[in-house]
GROMACS .gro file of C-alpha atoms in nm:
model
  266
    1MET     CA    1  -2.106  12.218   4.702
    2PRO     CA    2  -1.769  12.202   4.497
    3ALA     CA    3  -1.613  12.515   4.385
    4GLU     CA    4  -1.643  12.594   4.013
    5ASN     CA    5  -1.347  12.491   3.813
    6ARG     CA    6  -1.189  12.777   3.603
    7GLY     CA    7  -0.896  12.809   3.397
    8LEU     CA    8  -0.697  13.052   3.174
    9ARG     CA    9  -0.803  13.044   2.821
   10VAL     CA   10  -0.678  13.209   2.496
   11THR     CA   11  -0.968  13.428   2.394
   12ARG     CA   12  -0.828  13.665   2.146
   13ALA     CA   13  -0.525  13.656   1.908
   14VAL     CA   14  -0.409  13.922   1.666
   15ALA     CA   15  -0.114  13.931   1.445
   16ALA     CA   16   0.064  14.184   1.217
   17GLY     CA   17   0.367  14.240   1.007
   18PHE     CA   18   0.569  14.552   1.011
   19ASP     CA   19   0.765  14.711   0.733
   20GLY     CA   20   1.056  14.943   0.740
   21HIS     CA   21   1.279  14.973   1.050
   22ALA     CA   22   1.250  15.136   1.385
   23ALA     CA   23   1.456  15.457   1.482
   24ALA     CA   24   1.646  15.257   1.758
   25ALA     CA   25   1.797  15.041   1.478
   26LEU     CA   26   2.029  15.353   1.384
   27HIS     CA   27   2.105  15.440   1.757
   28PRO     CA   28   2.477  15.399   1.820
   29ASP     CA   29   2.418  15.208   2.132
   30LEU     CA   30   2.302  14.915   1.926
   31ARG     CA   31   2.644  14.886   1.770
   32THR     CA   32   2.821  14.917   2.088
   33PHE     CA   33   2.601  14.663   2.264
   34THR     CA   34   2.642  14.412   1.988
   35ALA     CA   35   3.018  14.463   1.959
   36ASP     CA   36   3.048  14.394   2.317
   37LEU     CA   37   2.844  14.062   2.302
   38ALA     CA   38   3.015  13.933   1.998
   39ARG     CA   39   3.387  14.022   2.082
   40PRO     CA   40   3.448  13.736   2.320
   41TYR     CA   41   3.336  13.484   2.050
   42GLY     CA   42   3.525  13.643   1.765
   43LEU     CA   43   3.211  13.721   1.552
   44PRO     CA   44   3.235  14.003   1.311
   45LEU     CA   45   2.958  14.270   1.313
   46ARG     CA   46   2.710  14.303   1.023
   47GLU     CA   47   2.813  14.657   0.926
   48ASP     CA   48   2.590  14.653   0.631
   49LEU     CA   49   2.285  14.614   0.871
   50LEU     CA   50   2.394  14.843   1.129
   51ASP     CA   51   2.462  15.115   0.852
   52ALA     CA   52   2.130  15.050   0.699
   53GLY     CA   53   1.944  15.065   1.027
   54ALA     CA   54   1.791  14.731   0.983
   55GLY     CA   55   1.566  14.588   1.242
   56HIS     CA   56   1.257  14.682   1.446
   57ASP     CA   57   1.158  14.750   1.809
   58TYR     CA   58   0.966  14.497   1.997
   59GLY     CA   59   0.808  14.772   2.222
   60GLU     CA   60   0.689  14.958   1.905
   61MET     CA   61   0.554  14.645   1.748
   62GLY     CA   62   0.375  14.517   2.056
   63ALA     CA   63   0.234  14.864   2.140
   64ALA     CA   64   0.075  14.881   1.784
   65LEU     CA   65  -0.115  14.552   1.850
   66LEU     CA   66  -0.231  14.609   2.205
   67GLU     CA   67  -0.528  14.850   2.111
   68ARG     CA   68  -0.639  14.599   1.870
   69ALA     CA   69  -0.626  14.325   2.114
   70LEU     CA   70  -0.786  14.518   2.404
   71PRO     CA   71  -1.035  14.741   2.202
   72GLY     CA   72  -1.259  14.792   2.497
   73GLY     CA   73  -0.955  14.912   2.713
   74GLU     CA   74  -0.994  14.606   2.935
   75PRO     CA   75  -0.718  14.600   3.182
   76ALA     CA   76  -0.467  14.330   3.221
   77ASP     CA   77  -0.311  14.185   3.529
   78LEU     CA   78  -0.008  14.043   3.351
   79LEU     CA   79   0.200  14.102   3.040
   80ILE     CA   80   0.468  13.874   2.914
   81LEU     CA   81   0.672  13.942   2.628
   82ALA     CA   82   0.836  13.648   2.464
   83PHE     CA   83   1.104  13.657   2.190
   84SER     CA   84   1.375  13.439   2.006
   85SER     CA   85   1.578  13.679   1.798
   86PRO     CA   86   1.724  13.993   1.971
   87ASP     CA   87   1.548  14.335   1.994
   88VAL     CA   88   1.709  14.646   1.861
   89ARG     CA   89   1.675  14.829   2.192
   90PRO     CA   90   1.884  14.607   2.421
   91ALA     CA   91   1.921  14.872   2.685
   92ALA     CA   92   1.550  14.941   2.738
   93PRO     CA   93   1.325  14.648   2.860
   94ALA     CA   94   1.044  14.638   2.605
   95SER     CA   95   0.813  14.454   2.839
   96LEU     CA   96   0.809  14.745   3.079
   97ARG     CA   97   0.747  15.000   2.790
   98LEU     CA   98   0.457  14.770   2.679
   99SER     CA   99   0.308  14.761   3.027
  100SER     CA  100   0.271  15.146   3.033
  101HIS     CA  101   0.099  15.107   2.690
  102CYS     CA  102  -0.148  14.832   2.820
  103PRO     CA  103  -0.471  14.911   3.012
  104GLY     CA  104  -0.407  14.833   3.384
  105GLN     CA  105  -0.033  14.888   3.357
  106PRO     CA  106   0.014  14.504   3.443
  107THR     CA  107   0.302  14.340   3.598
  108ALA     CA  108   0.540  14.274   3.308
  109PHE     CA  109   0.847  14.068   3.228
  110ALA     CA  110   1.003  13.890   2.934
  111VAL     CA  111   1.101  13.543   2.835
  112CYS     CA  112   1.382  13.472   2.601
  113ASP     CA  113   1.696  13.239   2.529
  114GLN     CA  114   1.460  12.933   2.492
  115GLY     CA  115   1.409  12.947   2.110
  116SER     CA  116   1.049  12.869   1.986
  117ALA     CA  117   0.985  12.721   2.342
  118ALA     CA  118   0.982  13.074   2.470
  119ALA     CA  119   0.620  13.139   2.356
  120PHE     CA  120   0.500  12.825   2.536
  121THR     CA  121   0.687  12.905   2.858
  122ALA     CA  122   0.512  13.250   2.848
  123LEU     CA  123   0.170  13.077   2.838
  124ARG     CA  124   0.261  12.837   3.109
  125LEU     CA  125   0.388  13.111   3.348
  126ALA     CA  126   0.054  13.307   3.261
  127ALA     CA  127  -0.142  12.982   3.379
  128VAL     CA  128   0.043  12.949   3.691
  129HIS     CA  129   0.007  13.312   3.778
  130HIS     CA  130  -0.378  13.258   3.718
  131ARG     CA  131  -0.386  12.973   3.965
  132THR     CA  132  -0.259  13.209   4.246
  133GLY     CA  133  -0.586  13.396   4.196
  134GLY     CA  134  -0.412  13.728   4.092
  135CYS     CA  135  -0.455  13.717   3.727
  136ARG     CA  136  -0.792  13.730   3.555
  137ARG     CA  137  -0.649  13.880   3.213
  138ALA     CA  138  -0.294  13.797   3.081
  139VAL     CA  139  -0.146  13.943   2.760
  140ILE     CA  140   0.127  13.760   2.579
  141VAL     CA  141   0.330  13.959   2.335
  142LEU     CA  142   0.526  13.749   2.085
  143ALA     CA  143   0.772  13.922   1.849
  144GLU     CA  144   1.054  13.865   1.603
  145GLN     CA  145   1.256  14.089   1.380
  146SER     CA  146   1.467  14.004   1.092
  147ALA     CA  147   1.802  14.166   1.155
  148LEU     CA  148   2.083  13.986   1.342
  149HIS     CA  149   2.370  14.248   1.366
  150HIS     CA  150   2.651  14.006   1.398
  151GLU     CA  151   2.763  13.683   1.203
  152ALA     CA  152   2.596  13.385   1.343
  153PRO     CA  153   2.851  13.114   1.475
  154GLU     CA  154   2.633  12.848   1.290
  155PRO     CA  155   2.345  12.849   1.040
  156VAL     CA  156   2.028  12.977   1.185
  157ASP     CA  157   1.670  13.031   1.061
  158LEU     CA  158   1.631  13.408   1.052
  159PRO     CA  159   1.271  13.569   1.018
  160ALA     CA  160   1.195  13.674   0.674
  161GLY     CA  161   1.009  13.975   0.808
  162HIS     CA  162   0.932  14.169   1.115
  163ARG     CA  163   0.622  14.027   1.297
  164ALA     CA  164   0.419  14.026   1.618
  165VAL     CA  165   0.142  13.842   1.783
  166VAL     CA  166  -0.073  13.922   2.081
  167LEU     CA  167  -0.247  13.668   2.266
  168VAL     CA  168  -0.517  13.768   2.515
  169CYS     CA  169  -0.588  13.502   2.796
  170GLU     CA  170  -0.870  13.532   3.025
  171ASP     CA  171  -1.027  13.354   3.340
  172ALA     CA  172  -1.323  13.138   3.222
  173PRO     CA  173  -1.522  12.847   3.363
  174GLY     CA  174  -1.385  12.494   3.271
  175GLU     CA  175  -1.061  12.368   3.201
  176GLY     CA  176  -0.778  12.618   3.097
  177LEU     CA  177  -0.477  12.603   2.859
  178ARG     CA  178  -0.211  12.316   2.909
  179VAL     CA  179   0.140  12.348   2.800
  180HIS     CA  180   0.371  12.055   2.764
  181ARG     CA  181   0.730  12.047   2.681
  182GLN     CA  182   0.964  11.761   2.631
  183ASP     CA  183   1.333  11.691   2.534
  184GLN     CA  184   1.323  11.559   2.176
  185PRO     CA  185   1.622  11.619   1.945
  186ASP     CA  186   1.473  11.441   1.641
  187GLY     CA  187   1.204  11.635   1.445
  188ALA     CA  188   1.048  11.319   1.303
  189ARG     CA  189   1.002  11.158   1.633
  190ALA     CA  190   0.867  11.498   1.769
  191LEU     CA  191   0.593  11.481   1.497
  192ARG     CA  192   0.497  11.147   1.580
  193SER     CA  193   0.463  11.251   1.960
  194VAL     CA  194   0.239  11.550   1.844
  195ARG     CA  195   0.017  11.317   1.638
  196ASP     CA  196  -0.033  11.068   1.933
  197GLU     CA  197  -0.116  11.376   2.160
  198HIS     CA  198  -0.353  11.509   1.894
  199ARG     CA  199  -0.534  11.171   1.870
  200ARG     CA  200  -0.596  11.175   2.238
  201LEU     CA  201  -0.799  11.511   2.208
  202GLY     CA  202  -1.063  11.323   1.982
  203PRO     CA  203  -1.166  11.336   1.614
  204ASP     CA  204  -1.281  11.710   1.635
  205ALA     CA  205  -0.975  11.874   1.764
  206GLY     CA  206  -0.779  12.091   1.529
  207LEU     CA  207  -0.389  12.073   1.493
  208LEU     CA  208  -0.171  12.360   1.409
  209LEU     CA  209   0.205  12.289   1.323
  210SER     CA  210   0.506  12.517   1.306
  211ALA     CA  211   0.681  12.517   0.974
  212ALA     CA  212   0.965  12.331   1.153
  213LEU     CA  213   0.739  12.028   1.253
  214SER     CA  214   0.569  12.041   0.900
  215ALA     CA  215   0.896  11.983   0.730
  216HIS     CA  216   0.863  11.620   0.856
  217GLY     CA  217   0.502  11.594   0.722
  218VAL     CA  218   0.154  11.726   0.781
  219PRO     CA  219  -0.094  11.491   0.912
  220ASP     CA  220  -0.446  11.462   0.771
  221GLY     CA  221  -0.655  11.753   0.898
  222ALA     CA  222  -0.361  11.940   1.026
  223GLU     CA  223  -0.263  12.302   0.919
  224ALA     CA  224   0.087  12.420   0.889
  225ALA     CA  225   0.241  12.756   0.936
  226ARG     CA  226   0.418  12.924   0.635
  227PRO     CA  227   0.796  12.908   0.647
  228GLY     CA  228   0.973  13.238   0.699
  229GLN     CA  229   0.865  13.325   1.066
  230PRO     CA  230   1.040  13.073   1.289
  231PHE     CA  231   0.910  13.213   1.621
  232THR     CA  232   0.572  13.373   1.513
  233GLY     CA  233   0.452  13.161   1.236
  234VAL     CA  234   0.245  12.907   1.423
  235TRP     CA  235   0.085  13.185   1.643
  236THR     CA  236  -0.006  13.383   1.336
  237LEU     CA  237  -0.197  13.067   1.215
  238LEU     CA  238  -0.369  13.040   1.570
  239ALA     CA  239  -0.476  13.409   1.530
  240ASP     CA  240  -0.643  13.299   1.213
  241ARG     CA  241  -0.793  12.990   1.341
  242LEU     CA  242  -0.874  13.043   1.697
  243ASP     CA  243  -1.225  12.905   1.762
  244ALA     CA  244  -1.367  12.835   2.111
  245ARG     CA  245  -1.618  12.569   1.969
  246ARG     CA  246  -1.350  12.304   1.928
  247PRO     CA  247  -1.021  12.215   2.112
  248LEU     CA  248  -0.698  12.283   1.945
  249LEU     CA  249  -0.334  12.165   1.961
  250VAL     CA  250  -0.059  12.395   1.880
  251ALA     CA  251   0.299  12.253   1.828
  252ASP     CA  252   0.640  12.359   1.767
  253HIS     CA  253   0.988  12.206   1.767
  254ASP     CA  254   1.310  12.374   1.808
  255ARG     CA  255   1.578  12.174   1.640
  256ARG     CA  256   1.884  12.361   1.769
  257LEU     CA  257   1.768  12.319   2.140
  258GLY     CA  258   1.604  11.972   2.089
  259LEU     CA  259   1.273  12.097   2.252
  260LEU     CA  260   0.913  11.992   2.160
  261SER     CA  261   0.636  12.218   2.301
  262THR     CA  262   0.268  12.184   2.265
  263LEU     CA  263  -0.025  12.394   2.380
  264THR     CA  264  -0.375  12.251   2.428
  265LEU     CA  265  -0.664  12.477   2.405
  266PRO     CA  266  -0.979  12.297   2.535
   0.00000   0.00000   0.00000
């Protein structure tokens, strides 16, 4: 008798914005660390943001959502923090702090330096880990905060606010989530690729687009994330639209890195 086909599925998603700032944003280590990073590139510090203590702590933001994401205290086997904009606690790995707040104290690490693709990489790694048999529940924490404490070397889309999303992925019968990434520097061509992929899923499949992709058009039946949250926007939309009764395609395009990423939820 053939073994039952099982996969990792996104079963829950919660999202929230955060006001104010974290105490860590006023810690002198943030100024020292940022200055060390920016000095070789001749980038001046944003003294106004450092003096005001602007910015939020990814550990605090994620911990505030974990209880909502795991209300019954279900233990997780894996926790991955993914982010694009820098944290305000550079010397303290937020993923390890989050593990201590998560039931089960799961294995934890972070994914960064991949732009918007970091969220998709985290999900792909969780699916790979699941296939080893050592992960029945994974928690993906996605976070962005709005303060960049040095001048950017080129124009960048900074978040309008501090926001975090937690995705709970669990072992389930049937096909699991699928992540696909391709090099695609052109946003309009990226959107055409997404439309083709969505069409192959059938007429009942939903399509969620990041604000970056929807700038090139919104196909009939698709929904687009609001501008202002370049990393968490489409995942906030997923938290509002997650529905196990129909397939979903989630898509984002990172213009600076020329990467198109998609997530298929069967």
